[in-house]
XYZ file of C-alpha atoms in Angstrom:
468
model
C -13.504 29.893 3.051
C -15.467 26.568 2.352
C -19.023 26.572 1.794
C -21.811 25.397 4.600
C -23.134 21.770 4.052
C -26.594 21.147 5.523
C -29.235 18.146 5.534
C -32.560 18.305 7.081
C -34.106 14.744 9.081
C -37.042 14.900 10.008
C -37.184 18.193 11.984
C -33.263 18.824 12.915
C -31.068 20.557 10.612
C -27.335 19.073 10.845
C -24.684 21.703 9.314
C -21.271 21.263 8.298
C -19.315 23.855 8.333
C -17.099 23.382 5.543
C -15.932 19.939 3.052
C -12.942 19.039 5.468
C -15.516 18.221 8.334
C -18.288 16.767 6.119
C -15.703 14.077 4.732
C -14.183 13.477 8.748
C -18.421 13.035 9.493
C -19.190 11.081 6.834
C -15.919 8.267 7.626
C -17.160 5.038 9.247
C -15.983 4.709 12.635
C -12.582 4.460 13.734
C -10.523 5.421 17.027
C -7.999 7.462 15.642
C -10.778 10.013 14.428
C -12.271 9.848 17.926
C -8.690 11.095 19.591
C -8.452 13.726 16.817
C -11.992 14.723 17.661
C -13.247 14.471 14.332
C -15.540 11.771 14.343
C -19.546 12.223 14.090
C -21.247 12.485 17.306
C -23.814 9.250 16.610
C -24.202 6.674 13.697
C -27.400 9.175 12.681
C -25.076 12.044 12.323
C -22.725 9.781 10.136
C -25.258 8.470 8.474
C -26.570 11.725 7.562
C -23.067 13.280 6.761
C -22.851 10.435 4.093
C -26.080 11.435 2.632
C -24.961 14.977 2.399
C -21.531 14.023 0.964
C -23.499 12.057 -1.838
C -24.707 15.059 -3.472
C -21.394 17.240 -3.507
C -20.153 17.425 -6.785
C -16.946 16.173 -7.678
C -15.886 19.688 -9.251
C -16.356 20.937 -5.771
C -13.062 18.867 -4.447
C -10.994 21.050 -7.580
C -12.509 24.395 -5.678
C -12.254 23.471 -2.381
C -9.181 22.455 -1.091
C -9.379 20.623 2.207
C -5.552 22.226 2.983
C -4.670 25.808 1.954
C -2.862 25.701 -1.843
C -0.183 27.691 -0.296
C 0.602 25.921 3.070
C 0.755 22.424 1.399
C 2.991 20.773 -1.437
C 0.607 17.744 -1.753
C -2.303 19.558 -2.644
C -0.261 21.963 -5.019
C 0.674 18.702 -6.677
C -3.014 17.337 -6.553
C -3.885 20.536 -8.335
C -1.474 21.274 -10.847
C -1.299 17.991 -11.904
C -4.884 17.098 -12.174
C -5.861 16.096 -15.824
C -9.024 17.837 -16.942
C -9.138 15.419 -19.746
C -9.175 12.658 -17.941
C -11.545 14.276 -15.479
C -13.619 15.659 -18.000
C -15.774 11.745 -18.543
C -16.771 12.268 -14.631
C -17.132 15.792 -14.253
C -20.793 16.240 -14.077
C -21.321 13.877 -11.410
C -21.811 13.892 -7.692
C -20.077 11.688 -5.098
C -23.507 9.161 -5.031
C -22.929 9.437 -9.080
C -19.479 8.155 -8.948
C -20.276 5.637 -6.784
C -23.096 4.423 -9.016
C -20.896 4.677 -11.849
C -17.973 2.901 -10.575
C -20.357 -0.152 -9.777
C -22.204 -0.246 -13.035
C -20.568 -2.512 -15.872
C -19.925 1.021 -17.859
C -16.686 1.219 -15.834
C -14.658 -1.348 -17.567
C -11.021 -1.992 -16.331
C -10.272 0.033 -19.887
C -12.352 2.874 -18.711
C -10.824 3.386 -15.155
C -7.418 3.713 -16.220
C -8.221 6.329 -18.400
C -10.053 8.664 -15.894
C -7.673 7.843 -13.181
C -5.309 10.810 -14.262
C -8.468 13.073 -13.191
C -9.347 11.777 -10.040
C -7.813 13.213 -7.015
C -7.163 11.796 -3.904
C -9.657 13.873 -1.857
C -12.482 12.447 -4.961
C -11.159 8.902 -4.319
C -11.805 9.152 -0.440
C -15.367 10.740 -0.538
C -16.458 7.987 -2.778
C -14.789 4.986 -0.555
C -16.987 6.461 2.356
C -20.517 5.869 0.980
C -19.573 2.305 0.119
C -20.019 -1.007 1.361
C -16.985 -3.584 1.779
C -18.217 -5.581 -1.064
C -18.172 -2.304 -3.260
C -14.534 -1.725 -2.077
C -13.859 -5.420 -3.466
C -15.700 -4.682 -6.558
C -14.287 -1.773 -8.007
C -10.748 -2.383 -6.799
C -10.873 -5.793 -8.709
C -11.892 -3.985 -11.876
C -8.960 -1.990 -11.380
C -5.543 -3.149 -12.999
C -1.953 -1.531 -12.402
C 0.713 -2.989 -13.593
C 4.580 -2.450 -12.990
C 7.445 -3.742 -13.654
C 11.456 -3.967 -12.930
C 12.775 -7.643 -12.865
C 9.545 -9.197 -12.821
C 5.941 -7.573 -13.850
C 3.647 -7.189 -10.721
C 0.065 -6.712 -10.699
C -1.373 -8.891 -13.493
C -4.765 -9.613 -12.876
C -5.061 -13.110 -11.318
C -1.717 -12.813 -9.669
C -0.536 -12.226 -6.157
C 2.776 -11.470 -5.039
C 4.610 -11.743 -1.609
C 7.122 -9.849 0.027
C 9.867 -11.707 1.940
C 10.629 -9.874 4.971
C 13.454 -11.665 6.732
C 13.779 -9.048 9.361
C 16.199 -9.871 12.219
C 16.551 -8.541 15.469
C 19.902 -8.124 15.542
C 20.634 -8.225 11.740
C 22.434 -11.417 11.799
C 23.383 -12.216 8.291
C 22.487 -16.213 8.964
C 20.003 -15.555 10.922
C 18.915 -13.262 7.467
C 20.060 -16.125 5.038
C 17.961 -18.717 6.535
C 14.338 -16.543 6.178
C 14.952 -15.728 2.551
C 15.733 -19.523 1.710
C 12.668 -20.575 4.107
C 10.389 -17.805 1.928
C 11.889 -19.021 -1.381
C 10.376 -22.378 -0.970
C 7.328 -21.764 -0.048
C 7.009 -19.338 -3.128
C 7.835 -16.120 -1.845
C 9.959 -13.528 -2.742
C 8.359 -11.688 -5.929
C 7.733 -8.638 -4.919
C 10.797 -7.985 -3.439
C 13.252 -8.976 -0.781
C 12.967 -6.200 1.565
C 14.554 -5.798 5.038
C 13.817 -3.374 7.954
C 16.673 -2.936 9.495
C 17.669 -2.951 12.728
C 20.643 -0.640 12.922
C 19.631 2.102 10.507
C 22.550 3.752 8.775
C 24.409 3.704 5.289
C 26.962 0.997 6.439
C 24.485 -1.424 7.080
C 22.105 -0.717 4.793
C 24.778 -1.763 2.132
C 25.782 -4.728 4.029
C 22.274 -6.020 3.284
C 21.966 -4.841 0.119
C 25.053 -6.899 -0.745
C 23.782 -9.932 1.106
C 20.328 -9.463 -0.834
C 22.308 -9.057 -4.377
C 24.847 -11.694 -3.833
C 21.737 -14.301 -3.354
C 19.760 -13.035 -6.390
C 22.578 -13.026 -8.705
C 24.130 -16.550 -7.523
C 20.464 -18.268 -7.706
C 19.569 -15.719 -10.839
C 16.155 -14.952 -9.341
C 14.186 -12.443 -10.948
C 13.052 -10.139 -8.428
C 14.515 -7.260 -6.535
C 15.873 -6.163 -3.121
C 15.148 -3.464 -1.128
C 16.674 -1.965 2.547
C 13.873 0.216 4.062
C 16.094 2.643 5.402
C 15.263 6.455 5.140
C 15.781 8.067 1.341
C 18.562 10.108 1.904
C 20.589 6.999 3.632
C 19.754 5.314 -0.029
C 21.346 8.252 -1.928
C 24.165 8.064 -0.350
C 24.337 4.303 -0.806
C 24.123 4.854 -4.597
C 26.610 7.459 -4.142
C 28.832 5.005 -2.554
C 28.615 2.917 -5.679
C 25.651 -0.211 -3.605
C 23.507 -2.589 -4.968
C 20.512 -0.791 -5.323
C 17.427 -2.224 -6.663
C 14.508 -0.093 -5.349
C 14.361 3.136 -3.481
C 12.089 2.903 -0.138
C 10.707 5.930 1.639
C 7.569 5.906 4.036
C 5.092 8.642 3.036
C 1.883 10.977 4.299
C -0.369 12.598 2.702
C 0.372 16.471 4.293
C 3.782 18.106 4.002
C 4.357 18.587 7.722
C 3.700 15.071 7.681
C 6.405 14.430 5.193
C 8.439 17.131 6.818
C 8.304 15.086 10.424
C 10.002 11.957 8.190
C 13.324 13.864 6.925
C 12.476 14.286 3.292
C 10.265 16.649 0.463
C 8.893 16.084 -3.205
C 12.696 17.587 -4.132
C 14.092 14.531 -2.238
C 12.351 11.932 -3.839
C 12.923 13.362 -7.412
C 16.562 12.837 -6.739
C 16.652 8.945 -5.162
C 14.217 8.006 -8.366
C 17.055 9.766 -10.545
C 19.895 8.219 -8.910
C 18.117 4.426 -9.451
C 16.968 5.503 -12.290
C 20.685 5.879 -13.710
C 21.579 2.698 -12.171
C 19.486 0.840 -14.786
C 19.461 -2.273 -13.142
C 15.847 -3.333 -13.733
C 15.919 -6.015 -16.929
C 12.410 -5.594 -17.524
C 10.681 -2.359 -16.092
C 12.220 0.789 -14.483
C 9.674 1.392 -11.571
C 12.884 1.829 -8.842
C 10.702 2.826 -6.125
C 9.013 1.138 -3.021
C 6.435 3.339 -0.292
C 4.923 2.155 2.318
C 2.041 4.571 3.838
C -0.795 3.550 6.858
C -3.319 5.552 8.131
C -3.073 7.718 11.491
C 0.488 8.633 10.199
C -0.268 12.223 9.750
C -2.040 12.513 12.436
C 0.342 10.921 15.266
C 2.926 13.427 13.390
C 0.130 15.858 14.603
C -0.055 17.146 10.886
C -3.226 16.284 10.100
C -4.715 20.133 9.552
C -7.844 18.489 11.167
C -8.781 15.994 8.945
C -9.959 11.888 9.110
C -7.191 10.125 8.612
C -8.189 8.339 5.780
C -8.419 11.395 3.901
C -4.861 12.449 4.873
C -4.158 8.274 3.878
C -5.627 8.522 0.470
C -3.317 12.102 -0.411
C -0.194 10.236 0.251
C -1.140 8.310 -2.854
C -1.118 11.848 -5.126
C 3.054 11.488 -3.473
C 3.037 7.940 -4.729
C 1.642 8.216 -8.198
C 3.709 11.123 -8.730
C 7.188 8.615 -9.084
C 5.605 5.847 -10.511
C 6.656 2.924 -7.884
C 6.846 -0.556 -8.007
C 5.586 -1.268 -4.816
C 3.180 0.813 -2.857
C 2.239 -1.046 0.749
C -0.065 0.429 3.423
C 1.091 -1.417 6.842
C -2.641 -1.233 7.849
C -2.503 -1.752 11.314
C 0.738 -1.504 12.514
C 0.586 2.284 14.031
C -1.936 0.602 16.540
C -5.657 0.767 18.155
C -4.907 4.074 19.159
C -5.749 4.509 14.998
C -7.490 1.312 14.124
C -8.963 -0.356 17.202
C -9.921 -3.697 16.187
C -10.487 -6.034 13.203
C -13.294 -4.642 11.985
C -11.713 -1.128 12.016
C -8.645 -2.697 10.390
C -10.348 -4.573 7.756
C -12.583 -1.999 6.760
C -9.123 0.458 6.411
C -7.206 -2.128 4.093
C -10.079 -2.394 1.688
C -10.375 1.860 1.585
C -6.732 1.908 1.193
C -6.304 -0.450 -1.213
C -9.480 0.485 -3.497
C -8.599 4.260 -3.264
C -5.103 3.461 -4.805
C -5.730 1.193 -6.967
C -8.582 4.033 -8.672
C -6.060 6.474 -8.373
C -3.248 4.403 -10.708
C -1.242 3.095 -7.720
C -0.037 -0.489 -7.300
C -1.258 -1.158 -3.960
C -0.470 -4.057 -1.885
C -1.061 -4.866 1.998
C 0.941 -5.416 5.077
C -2.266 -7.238 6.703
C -0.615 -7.133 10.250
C -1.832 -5.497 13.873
C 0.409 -4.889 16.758
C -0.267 -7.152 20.219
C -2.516 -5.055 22.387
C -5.101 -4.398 19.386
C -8.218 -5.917 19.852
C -7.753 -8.163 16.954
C -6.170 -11.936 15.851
C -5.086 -14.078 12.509
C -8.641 -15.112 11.707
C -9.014 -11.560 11.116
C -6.136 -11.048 9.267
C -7.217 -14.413 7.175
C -10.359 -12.486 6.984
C -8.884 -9.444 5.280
C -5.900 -11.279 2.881
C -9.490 -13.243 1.505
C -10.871 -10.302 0.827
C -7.920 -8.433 -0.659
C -6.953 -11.046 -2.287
C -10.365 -11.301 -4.183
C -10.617 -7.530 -4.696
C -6.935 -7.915 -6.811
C -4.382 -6.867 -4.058
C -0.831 -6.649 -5.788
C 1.121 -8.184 -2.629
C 1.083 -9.026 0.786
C 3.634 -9.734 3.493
C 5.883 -12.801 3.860
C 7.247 -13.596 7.158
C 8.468 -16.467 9.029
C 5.700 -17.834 11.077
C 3.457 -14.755 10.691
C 5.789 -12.994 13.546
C 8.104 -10.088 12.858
C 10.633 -10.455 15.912
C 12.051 -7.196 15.180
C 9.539 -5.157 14.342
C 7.517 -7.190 16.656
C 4.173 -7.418 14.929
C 2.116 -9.905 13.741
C 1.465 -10.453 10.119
C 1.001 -12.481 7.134
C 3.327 -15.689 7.015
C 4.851 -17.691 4.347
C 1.881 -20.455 4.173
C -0.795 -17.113 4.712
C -0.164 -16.183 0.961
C 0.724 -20.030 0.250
C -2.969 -20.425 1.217
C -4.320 -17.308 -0.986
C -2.964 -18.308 -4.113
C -4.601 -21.510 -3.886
C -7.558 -21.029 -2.568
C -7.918 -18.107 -5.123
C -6.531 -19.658 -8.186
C -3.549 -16.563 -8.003
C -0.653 -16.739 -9.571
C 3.021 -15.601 -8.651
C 4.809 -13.185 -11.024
C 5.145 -14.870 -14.642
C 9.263 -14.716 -14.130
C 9.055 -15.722 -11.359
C 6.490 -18.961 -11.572
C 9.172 -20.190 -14.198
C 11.604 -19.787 -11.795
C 9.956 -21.490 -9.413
C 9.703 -24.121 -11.388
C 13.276 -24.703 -12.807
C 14.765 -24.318 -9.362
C 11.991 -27.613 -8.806
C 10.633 -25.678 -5.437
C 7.102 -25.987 -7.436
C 6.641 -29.712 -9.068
C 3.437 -27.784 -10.341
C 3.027 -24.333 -10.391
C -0.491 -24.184 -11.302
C -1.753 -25.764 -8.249
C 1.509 -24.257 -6.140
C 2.560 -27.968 -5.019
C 5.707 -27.703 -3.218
C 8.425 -30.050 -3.874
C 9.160 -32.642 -1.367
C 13.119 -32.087 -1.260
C 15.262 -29.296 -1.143
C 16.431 -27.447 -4.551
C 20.213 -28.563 -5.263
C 21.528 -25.713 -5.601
C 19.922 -24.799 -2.378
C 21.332 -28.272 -0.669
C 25.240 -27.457 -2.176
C 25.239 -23.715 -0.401
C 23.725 -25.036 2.723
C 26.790 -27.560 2.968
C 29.072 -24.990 2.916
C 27.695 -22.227 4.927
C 29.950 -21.467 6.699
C 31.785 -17.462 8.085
C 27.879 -15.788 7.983
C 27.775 -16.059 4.005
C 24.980 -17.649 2.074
């Protein structure tokens, strides 16, 4: 049973009856709380909930767990994993102390990585929700995580891109001519990773193949990815595919988990399998998750709390198998979750500070879906701001318009324009690839070359029978 929370204003007493609803009160406002019926009642009642939140302590979040031990595998991995050690440098303070701490030049980019191991998810949240944007931006930037398998990712003052040369009807052309489009503008590093649009183990390995015969012909260091389910990926190991990375969409609950097809158990055994494929050259992070708030609860496994809570414990899944990629799609599931661009800003600079704290290499699909009350100034609004605050990646997409998946997101020229606008770099490999394939005449200030690569111009020649 959780304790009572009260705060007296003025003459009215506002209770809480337990953490779970204080943390849902204390969330700014956003409509997927609303249609759970979670949200405070008026912005005093918020207001007041985030007062009251302030002065929890942050051992209370190790007593109280916000879902039952026993009905939940996330928060028995939250708890038994939890590093007192680690914990044991923040341990005395309250929420309103953490936050105060985080800000204050004490907590050095050397400091937060070594209390990250003791900060859980459920910490990380309560925090995010008595800040400001610009304290999201702060801290976040101050946090580094770094991983690596054919290139290194998250260096601070770099940015990497995603290609995403989704087709609508997979058309292996059709596929050709998006990655060679998001090579030269300087995409690619993060990965090359297709959704595709007949989802089974056949064509999964199709693409891989397609993916793996263009890096290894054009040597590029970075890795491919299908984002097909995890157990479709097992078996394409099995059957002996190209497998760089290991994709898997994940929640923070287990029924949410449950709803997608897979446990902890099942992602132990697709990081194995990659694992024994050893085809990184110079990390072994083999695996890529993409997470978005609202997920648990349109699985209706949210146990009745904010989504941004249930968000933030889907990281505890993701730090657990040590990724290379880690992406929430922030405002794809719709403005039934996030209605508009203020609601979707202020969730991709929660998301991406509470993973970053917590140790996870966070990037950003900075996207919304076509009847959200939102455009592309505010997604250039957010990629700024993420891209200041030290995002790891973002999207790359022809045109800024995924015509399968049919949302709209970040285009080729989007992150063109936040590396140079914000001084960030590509990938080290992959900047001095860039260069010796002459797509860059000058890397520094990402200057694209004015003719095509020839090695590019030879394959384009003879394209010919849907090969690259």
């Amino acid at each position: 049973m959780g304790q009572l929370y009260s705060y007296t204003l003025g003459h009215r007493r506002y209770q809480f009856k337990n953490l779970a609803q204080l943390m849902a009160k204390a969330t700014p406002q956003r409509s997927g709380d609303s249609l759970a019926g979670v949200i405070a009642s008026s912005a005093e009642e918020r207001a007041v909930a985030q007062m009251t939140l302030a002065e929890v302590p942050l051992k209370t979040f190790l007593n109280e767990a916000l879902i039952p031990y026993e009905d939940d595998e996330i928060t028995r991995l939250i708890i038994d994993e939890h590093d007192t050690n680690a914990f044991a440098a923040i341990a005395h303070l309250t929420v309103g102390d953490f936050r105060n701490w985080l800000l204050s030049d004490h907590a050095t980019s050397h400091v937060l990585a070594t209390i990250r191991a003791g900060v859980t998810p459920e910490m990380a949240a309560a925090v995010s929700k008595i800040m400001r944007n610009q304290d999201l931006i702060l801290v976040a930037k101050k946090c580094h995580v770094t991983t690596a398998f054919r290139n290194t990712i998250g260096l601070p003052g770099h940015l990497s891109t995603r290609l995403q040369p989704n087709h609508p009807t997979d058309n292996v052309n059709g596929i050709a001519a998006s990655i060679l489009d998001g090579l030269l503008y300087g995409s690619g590093d993060a990965v090359i990773g297709i959704n595709p649009a007949t989802d089974n183990v056949a064509q999964a390995i199709k693409l891989m193949q397609l993916m793996d015969d263009v890096i290894v012909k054009y040597q590029i260091p970075t890795q491919s990815c299908v984002l097909t389910h995890v157990t479709n990926t097992i078996e394409c190991i099995n059957a002996g595919a190209p497998v760089d990375l290991v994709f898997q969409s994940i929640g923070g609950t287990e029924a949410t988990n449950s709803s997608f097809g897979f446990n902890l158990n099942t992602l132990a055994e697709a990081q194995d399998a990659a694992l024994s494929l050893k085809r990184g050259t110079v990390g072994n992070n083999v695996m890529y998750f993409e997470t978005g708030q609202g997920s648990s609860l349109s699985a209706n496994a949210h146990h009745g709390l904010d989504q941004q809570t249930c968000e933030t414990r889907a990281y505890a899944v993701a730090r657990k198998f040590k990724p290379l990629l880690v992406n929430t799609v922030v405002g794809f599931i719709g403005p039934e979750y996030l209605f508009d661009g203020k609601e979707i800003t202020r969730a991709g600079l929660e998301d991406h500070f509470c993973a970053k704290l917590l140790g996870v290499p966070m990037g950003c699909d900075v996207c919304y879906t076509n009847h959200a009350e939102a455009d592309q100034n505010d997604m250039d609004n957010l990629l700024t701001l993420l891209g200041v605050a030290g995002c790891s990646f973002v999207m790359g997409i022809p045109g800024s318009d995924d015509i399968m998946l049919n949302y709209q997101t970040t285009s080729f020229h989007d992150a063109l324009y936040a590396r140079r606008v914000l001084g960030l770099r590509p990938a080290p490999e992959f900047e001095l690839w860039l260069a010796k394939m002459n797509i860059m005449t000058d890397t520094q200030q990402h200057i694209l070359s004015d003719t095509l690569p020839s090695q590019f111009a030879r394959s384009l020649k003879t394209l010919s029978g849907g090969q690259p």
